[in-house]
Coordinates of C-alpha atoms and ligand atoms in Angstrom, one line a residue:
X556 CA 0.0 0.0 0.0
X557 CA 1.3 3.4 -0.9
X558 CA 2.2 5.6 2.0
X559 CA -0.3 8.4 1.0
X560 CA -3.2 5.9 0.8
X561 CA -2.2 4.5 4.2
X562 CA -2.0 8.0 5.8
X563 CA -5.4 8.9 4.3
X564 CA -7.0 5.7 5.8
X565 CA -5.5 6.4 9.2
X566 CA -6.7 10.0 9.1
X567 CA -10.3 9.0 8.2
X568 CA -10.3 6.2 10.7
X569 CA -9.1 8.5 13.5
X570 CA -11.6 11.2 12.6
X571 CA -14.6 8.9 12.2
X572 CA -13.8 7.3 15.5
X573 CA -13.5 10.6 17.3
X574 CA -16.7 12.0 15.8
X575 CA -18.7 8.7 16.5
X576 CA -19.1 8.0 12.8
X577 CA -17.0 4.9 12.5
X578 CA -19.1 1.7 12.0
X579 CA -16.7 -1.0 11.0
X580 CA -13.4 -1.8 9.4
X581 CA -12.6 -5.2 7.8
X582 CA -9.2 -6.5 6.7
X583 CA -9.0 -9.7 4.7
X584 CA -6.6 -11.6 2.4
X585 CA -3.8 -11.9 5.0
X586 CA -0.5 -12.4 3.2
X587 CA 1.4 -14.7 5.5
X588 CA 0.7 -18.4 4.6
X589 CA 1.9 -19.7 8.0
X590 CA -1.0 -18.2 9.8
X591 CA -4.7 -19.2 9.3
X592 CA -5.9 -15.6 10.0
X593 CA -9.0 -15.1 7.9
X594 CA -10.0 -11.6 8.7
X595 CA -9.8 -8.8 11.2
X596 CA -12.9 -6.7 12.1
X597 CA -12.5 -3.4 14.0
X598 CA -15.5 -1.7 15.6
X599 CA -15.9 1.0 18.2
X600 CA -17.4 -0.3 21.5
X601 CA -18.2 1.2 24.9
X602 CA -16.5 -0.5 27.8
X603 CA -17.7 1.0 31.2
X604 CA -18.7 4.2 29.4
X605 CA -15.3 4.5 27.7
X606 CA -15.2 4.3 23.9
X607 CA -12.5 2.0 22.7
X608 CA -11.7 0.0 19.5
X609 CA -12.5 -3.7 19.5
X610 CA -10.2 -5.9 17.2
X611 CA -11.6 -9.3 16.4
X612 CA -8.9 -11.5 14.7
X613 CA -10.8 -14.4 13.1
X614 CA -8.7 -17.6 12.6
X615 CA -10.0 -20.8 11.0
X616 CA -11.2 -22.3 14.3
X617 CA -11.3 -19.4 16.8
X618 CA -11.7 -15.7 17.3
X619 CA -9.3 -13.5 19.4
X620 CA -10.8 -10.2 20.7
X621 CA -8.7 -7.3 21.9
X622 CA -9.8 -3.9 22.9
X623 CA -7.4 -0.9 22.3
X624 CA -7.4 2.8 23.0
X625 CA -7.2 5.0 19.9
X626 CA -3.5 5.5 19.9
X627 CA -2.6 1.7 20.1
X628 CA -5.5 1.0 17.8
X629 CA -4.0 3.3 15.1
X630 CA -0.6 1.7 15.5
X631 CA -2.1 -1.7 15.1
X632 CA -4.1 -0.8 12.1
X633 CA -1.0 0.8 10.4
X634 CA 0.9 -2.4 11.0
X635 CA -1.8 -4.5 9.5
X636 CA -2.3 -2.4 6.4
X637 CA 1.0 -3.6 5.0
X638 CA 0.1 -7.3 5.3
X639 CA -3.6 -7.6 4.1
X640 CA -4.8 -7.5 0.5
X641 CA -8.3 -6.1 1.1
X642 CA -9.4 -3.3 3.3
X643 CA -12.9 -1.8 3.8
X644 CA -14.1 0.9 6.2
X645 CA -17.8 1.9 6.7
X646 CA -18.5 5.2 8.3
X647 CA -21.9 6.9 8.8
X648 CA -21.7 8.7 5.4
X649 CA -19.1 6.7 3.3
X650 CA -17.7 3.4 2.4
X651 CA -13.9 3.2 1.7
X652 CA -12.5 0.2 -0.2
X653 CA -9.0 -0.7 -1.2
X654 CA -7.4 -3.9 -2.6
X655 CA -3.9 -4.8 -3.6
X656 CA -4.9 -5.4 -7.3
X657 CA -6.1 -1.9 -8.0
X658 CA -4.2 -0.3 -5.2
X659 CA -6.5 2.7 -5.2
X660 CA -8.7 3.8 -2.3
X661 CA -12.3 4.1 -3.5
X662 CA -14.8 6.2 -1.6
X663 CA -18.6 5.9 -2.2
X664 CA -21.7 7.2 -0.3
X665 CA -23.0 4.8 2.3
X666 CA -26.5 3.9 1.1
X667 CA -27.4 2.9 4.6
X668 CA -26.7 6.5 5.8
X669 CA -30.3 7.7 5.2
X670 CA -31.6 4.7 7.2
X671 CA -29.2 5.5 10.1
X672 CA -30.5 9.1 10.2
X673 CA -34.1 7.8 10.1
X674 CA -33.4 5.5 13.0
X675 CA -31.9 8.4 14.8
X676 CA -35.1 10.5 14.2
X677 CA -37.3 7.7 15.4
X678 CA -35.6 7.8 18.8
X679 CA -37.3 11.1 19.5
X680 CA -40.6 9.3 19.5
X681 CA -39.6 6.7 22.1
X682 CA -41.8 6.7 25.2
X683 CA -39.0 5.9 27.7
X684 CA -37.0 8.8 29.2
X685 CA -33.4 8.0 28.2
X686 CA -32.1 10.0 31.1
X687 CA -33.9 7.8 33.7
X688 CA -31.3 6.5 36.1
X689 CA -32.3 2.8 36.0
X690 CA -31.5 2.6 32.2
X691 CA -27.9 3.5 33.0
X692 CA -27.7 1.2 36.0
X693 CA -29.0 -1.7 33.9
X694 CA -26.5 -1.0 31.2
X695 CA -28.9 0.2 28.5
X696 CA -27.6 3.8 28.3
X697 CA -24.2 5.4 29.1
X698 CA -23.5 8.2 31.4
X699 CA -24.7 10.8 28.8
X700 CA -28.0 9.0 28.4
X701 CA -27.2 7.6 24.9
X702 CA -28.3 4.1 24.2
X703 CA -25.3 1.7 24.1
X704 CA -25.2 0.2 20.6
X705 CA -25.5 -3.5 21.6
X706 CA -28.5 -2.7 23.8
X707 CA -30.6 -0.9 21.1
X708 CA -32.8 -4.0 20.5
X709 CA -33.5 -4.3 24.2
X710 CA -34.3 -0.6 24.4
X711 CA -36.8 -0.9 21.5
X712 CA -38.3 -4.0 23.0
X713 CA -38.9 -2.2 26.3
X714 CA -40.4 0.8 24.5
X715 CA -42.8 -1.4 22.6
X716 CA -43.9 -3.0 25.8
X717 CA -44.4 0.4 27.5
X718 CA -46.4 1.5 24.4
X719 CA -48.7 -1.5 24.7
X720 CA -49.0 -1.3 28.5
X721 CA -49.8 2.4 28.3
X722 CA -52.7 1.7 26.0
X723 CA -54.0 -1.3 28.0
X724 CA -53.8 0.4 31.3
X725 CA -55.4 3.7 30.0
X726 CA -58.5 1.8 28.9
X727 CA -58.9 -0.3 32.1
X728 CA -60.7 0.7 35.3
X729 CA -58.0 0.7 37.9
X730 CA -57.6 1.9 41.5
X731 CA -55.4 4.7 42.8
X732 CA -52.7 3.8 43.4
X733 CA -52.7 1.1 40.8
X734 CA -51.2 -2.2 42.1
X735 CA -49.0 -4.0 39.6
X736 CA -47.3 -7.4 40.1
X737 CA -44.6 -8.5 37.7
X738 CA -44.3 -12.3 38.0
X739 CA -40.8 -13.6 37.1
X740 CA -39.3 -10.1 37.0
X741 CA -35.8 -11.4 36.3
X742 CA -33.3 -8.5 36.0
X743 CA -36.2 -6.1 36.2
X744 CA -35.8 -4.3 32.8
X745 CA -39.5 -4.1 32.2
X746 CA -40.5 -3.7 35.8
X747 CA -38.3 -0.6 36.3
X748 CA -39.4 0.8 32.9
X749 CA -43.1 0.4 33.7
X750 CA -42.7 1.9 37.2
X751 CA -40.7 4.9 35.9
X752 CA -43.0 5.5 33.0
X753 CA -46.2 5.5 35.1
X754 CA -44.8 7.3 38.1
X755 CA -42.4 9.8 36.6
X756 CA -43.7 10.4 33.0
X757 CA -47.5 9.9 33.6
X758 CA -47.4 11.2 37.2
X759 CA -49.6 8.3 38.3
X760 CA -49.7 6.7 41.7
X761 CA -48.4 3.1 41.5
X762 CA -47.2 0.3 43.7
X763 CA -45.2 -2.2 41.7
X764 CA -43.9 -5.5 43.0
X765 CA -41.6 -7.9 41.2
X766 CA -41.8 -11.6 42.1
X767 CA -38.7 -13.6 41.4
X768 CA -37.3 -17.0 42.3
X769 CA -33.7 -16.0 42.2
X770 CA -32.5 -14.4 45.4
X771 CA -29.5 -12.6 43.8
X772 CA -31.7 -10.8 41.3
X773 CA -34.2 -9.8 44.0
X774 CA -31.4 -8.3 46.0
X775 CA -29.9 -6.5 43.0
X776 CA -33.3 -5.1 41.9
X777 CA -34.2 -3.9 45.4
X778 CA -30.8 -2.2 45.7
X779 CA -31.3 -0.5 42.3
X780 CA -34.8 0.6 43.3
X781 CA -33.3 2.3 46.4
X782 CA -30.5 3.9 44.3
X783 CA -33.1 5.3 42.0
X784 CA -35.3 6.4 44.9
X785 CA -38.2 4.4 43.5
X786 CA -40.0 4.2 46.8
X787 CA -43.0 2.2 45.7
X788 CA -41.2 -0.4 43.7
X789 CA -40.1 -3.6 45.5
X790 CA -39.0 -7.1 44.6
X791 CA -39.9 -10.2 46.6
X792 CA -38.2 -13.6 46.5
X793 CA -40.4 -16.6 45.8
X794 CA -42.3 -18.8 43.4
X795 CA -45.3 -17.4 41.6
X796 CA -47.5 -20.3 42.6
X797 CA -46.6 -19.7 46.3
X798 CA -48.0 -16.2 46.4
X799 CA -51.2 -16.9 48.3
X800 CA -51.5 -13.5 50.0
X801 CA -51.1 -11.3 46.9
X802 CA -53.9 -9.3 45.5
X803 CA -52.8 -8.4 42.0
X804 CA -54.8 -5.8 40.2
X805 CA -52.5 -5.9 37.2
X806 CA -50.6 -9.1 36.7
X807 CA -47.8 -9.3 34.3
X808 CA -45.6 -12.2 33.3
X809 CA -43.1 -11.6 30.6
X810 CA -41.1 -14.6 29.4
X811 CA -41.7 -16.5 32.6
X812 CA -40.5 -20.0 31.8
X813 CA -42.9 -22.7 30.6
X814 CA -45.7 -23.3 33.2
X815 CA -44.6 -20.3 35.3
X816 CA -46.7 -18.3 32.8
X817 CA -49.7 -20.5 33.8
X818 CA -49.0 -20.0 37.5
X819 CA -49.0 -16.2 36.8
X820 CA -52.3 -16.4 34.9
X821 CA -53.8 -18.5 37.7
X822 CA -52.6 -16.0 40.3
X823 CA -54.2 -13.1 38.3
X824 CA -57.5 -15.0 37.9
X825 CA -57.6 -16.0 41.6
X826 CA -56.8 -12.3 42.6
X827 CA -59.6 -11.2 40.3
X828 CA -57.0 -8.9 38.6
X829 CA -58.5 -6.3 36.2
X830 CA -55.6 -6.8 33.7
X831 CA -53.5 -9.9 33.0
X832 CA -50.7 -9.5 30.4
X833 CA -48.3 -12.3 29.6
X834 CA -45.7 -13.0 27.0
X835 CA -45.2 -16.8 27.0
X836 CA -41.7 -18.3 26.9
X837 CA -41.0 -21.9 26.2
X838 CA -43.9 -24.4 25.8
X839 CA -42.7 -27.7 27.0
X840 CA -45.7 -29.0 28.9
X841 CA -48.1 -29.5 26.0
X842 CA -45.4 -30.5 23.5
X843 CA -44.6 -33.6 25.6
X844 CA -48.3 -34.7 25.5
X845 CA -48.6 -34.1 21.7
X846 CA -46.5 -37.2 21.1
X847 CA -49.4 -39.3 22.2
X848 CA -51.8 -37.7 19.7
X849 CA -50.0 -38.7 16.5
X850 CA -52.9 -40.9 15.2
X851 CA -55.6 -40.0 12.8
X852 CA -56.3 -37.0 10.6
X853 CA -54.2 -34.5 12.6
X854 CA -51.1 -36.7 12.6
X855 CA -49.5 -34.8 9.6
X856 CA -49.7 -31.6 11.7
X857 CA -47.3 -33.3 14.2
X858 CA -45.0 -35.0 11.8
X859 CA -42.2 -32.5 11.5
X860 CA -40.3 -31.5 14.6
X861 CA -40.4 -27.7 14.1
X862 CA -44.1 -27.7 13.0
X863 CA -45.0 -29.8 16.0
X864 CA -43.2 -27.3 18.3
X865 CA -45.1 -24.5 16.8
X866 CA -48.4 -26.4 17.1
X867 CA -47.6 -26.9 20.8
X868 CA -47.0 -23.2 21.2
X869 CA -50.3 -22.3 19.4
X870 CA -52.3 -24.9 21.3
X871 CA -50.8 -23.9 24.7
X872 CA -51.6 -20.2 24.1
X873 CA -55.0 -20.7 22.6
X874 CA -56.0 -22.8 25.6
X875 CA -54.6 -20.1 27.9
X876 CA -56.7 -17.5 26.1
X877 CA -59.9 -19.6 26.2
X878 CA -59.5 -20.3 29.9
X879 CA -59.0 -16.6 30.5
X880 CA -62.2 -15.9 28.6
X881 CA -64.0 -18.6 30.5
X882 CA -63.0 -16.7 33.7
X883 CA -64.6 -13.5 32.4
X884 CA -61.7 -11.8 30.5
X885 CA -61.8 -10.3 27.1
X886 CA -58.6 -11.6 25.6
X887 CA -56.5 -10.4 22.7
X888 CA -53.4 -12.1 21.3
X889 CA -50.9 -9.9 19.5
X890 CA -47.3 -9.6 18.4
X891 CA -45.2 -8.0 21.1
X892 CA -42.3 -7.0 19.0
X893 CA -41.1 -8.0 15.5
X894 CA -39.7 -11.6 15.3
X895 CA -36.5 -10.0 14.0
X896 CA -35.8 -9.0 17.6
X897 CA -37.0 -12.1 19.4
X898 CA -39.0 -15.2 18.5
X899 CA -40.7 -15.0 21.9
X900 CA -42.9 -12.2 20.7
X901 CA -46.5 -13.2 21.5
X902 CA -48.5 -11.2 24.0
X903 CA -51.7 -12.3 25.6
X904 CA -53.6 -9.3 26.9
X905 CA -56.7 -10.1 29.1
X906 CA -58.9 -7.4 30.5
X907 CA -61.7 -8.3 33.0
X908 CA -65.0 -7.8 31.3
X909 CA -68.0 -6.2 33.0
X910 CA -70.4 -8.2 30.9
X911 CA -71.0 -11.9 31.6
X912 CA -69.1 -14.3 29.4
X913 CA -70.3 -17.7 28.2
X914 CA -67.8 -19.8 30.3
X915 CA -69.4 -23.2 29.5
X916 CA -68.9 -22.7 25.8
X917 CA -65.2 -21.7 26.3
X918 CA -64.5 -24.6 28.5
X919 CA -66.1 -26.9 26.0
X920 CA -63.8 -25.5 23.3
X921 CA -60.8 -26.3 25.5
X922 CA -62.0 -29.9 25.9
X923 CA -62.5 -30.2 22.1
X924 CA -59.0 -29.1 21.4
X925 CA -57.5 -31.4 24.0
X926 CA -59.5 -34.3 22.5
X927 CA -58.5 -33.6 19.0
X928 CA -54.8 -33.5 19.9
X929 CA -54.8 -36.3 22.5
X930 CA -53.9 -33.9 25.3
X931 CA -54.5 -35.1 28.8
X932 CA -54.4 -31.8 30.6
X933 CA -53.2 -28.2 30.2
X934 CA -51.1 -27.1 33.3
X935 CA -53.3 -23.9 33.6
X936 CA -56.4 -26.1 34.2
X937 CA -54.5 -27.7 37.2
X938 CA -53.3 -24.4 38.4
X939 CA -56.9 -23.1 38.4
X940 CA -58.1 -26.4 39.9
X941 CA -60.9 -26.5 37.3
X942 CA -60.4 -30.2 36.7
Ligands
LIG40 C1 -36.6 -15.2 31.0 S1 -36.6 -14.3 32.5 C2 -37.6 -12.9 32.1 C3 -37.4 -11.8 33.0 C4 -38.3 -10.6 32.7 N1 -39.7 -10.8 33.0 C5 -38.1 -10.1 31.3 O1 -38.9 -10.3 30.5 O2 -37.0 -9.4 31.1 C6 -37.7 -15.4 33.4 C7 -37.5 -15.1 34.9 O3 -38.6 -15.7 35.6 C8 -38.1 -16.3 36.8 N2 -39.0 -17.5 37.1 C9 -39.1 -18.6 36.4 N3 -40.1 -19.4 37.0 C10 -40.5 -18.7 38.1 C11 -41.4 -19.0 39.1 N4 -42.1 -20.1 39.1 N5 -41.6 -18.0 40.1 C12 -40.9 -16.9 40.1 N6 -40.0 -16.6 39.2 C13 -39.8 -17.5 38.2 C14 -36.7 -16.8 36.4 O4 -35.8 -16.9 37.5 C15 -36.2 -15.6 35.5 O5 -35.5 -14.6 36.2

């Protein structure tokens, strides 16, 4: 590589990094035959709020990752430029390409640049307050309140959830303060977000309780609630099914594992909750029973593993929805967030209805489905003790 090309690359690389415009650098076509080095990818990353350069050296069977500050990173890039045959660098506005055959540095407009700007504009419409302290403590934003690149999907997911919850809770008849229980609260992303949104953005009186099996998560979340001065947010340790004394007005369960979703729905129904919202996770309980139903006309529906798995998910969630309706809820099933972000994207939203529902009919529909697919029982039936 000619020295003026090399200097130009280093100059653009440095400037793009400093102005937050550097996306990615790729070097390939390593010249040394002794090493099985396939490519090196360089990206800016945030490590504990400090921006550094991440170098991933990809060998035939392993990757080696090293983080470097700008000065060392520039030295390392300069060294590598003399031993690779192909170089490309993507910045917000441009794409730079060089290879040893043409030996010229080509610069073209980055066709993704418009999209990047659009994404940036969209951020203004997000419902979450990016400056809220819990987002920083949970590692979603940095000290300046900017979303950390690798967490942008999580941030969008939380926003979408808040958008849905805002609309569901606005249309329900709830007390003041509204009492919300989040069953299987985990690290508390959604619990904190909902609390902060209702309390600090909507100025609503709320009491939010996370229920979680794992002691260390409960301790962390309670400590974080204290740091953020979220006085009516607390987390309790325990199993969802063991919560006899709880009176949930709004019962949430997001990605609670397998039958923990049923325990949460049962807790909501037993508490006569006005709103029950759940996003099911894995669906093992019904899947196991489907194996017995591989006779007769429906057997082709269960022939292929992946299709069978999806059937199990559909049957599990349809029965959940029917049982909710049998207990007086108007139920909707919707997509929580695009499947591009997570396959666990179904949301069951149930709001207690003031008008009487035809429960016999709904229970009969459950029995019909079970008979058709050779299902002995759905865990939610047991949790509700309706059988
Ligand atoms: C996949 S995480 C989801 C966390 C959170 N709801 C979210 O969507 O980010 C599921 C959490 O539920 C908890 N969990 C599973 N079964 C539970 C049960 N029966 N009672 C209480 N917590 C449970 C797990 O320990 C885990 O932290």
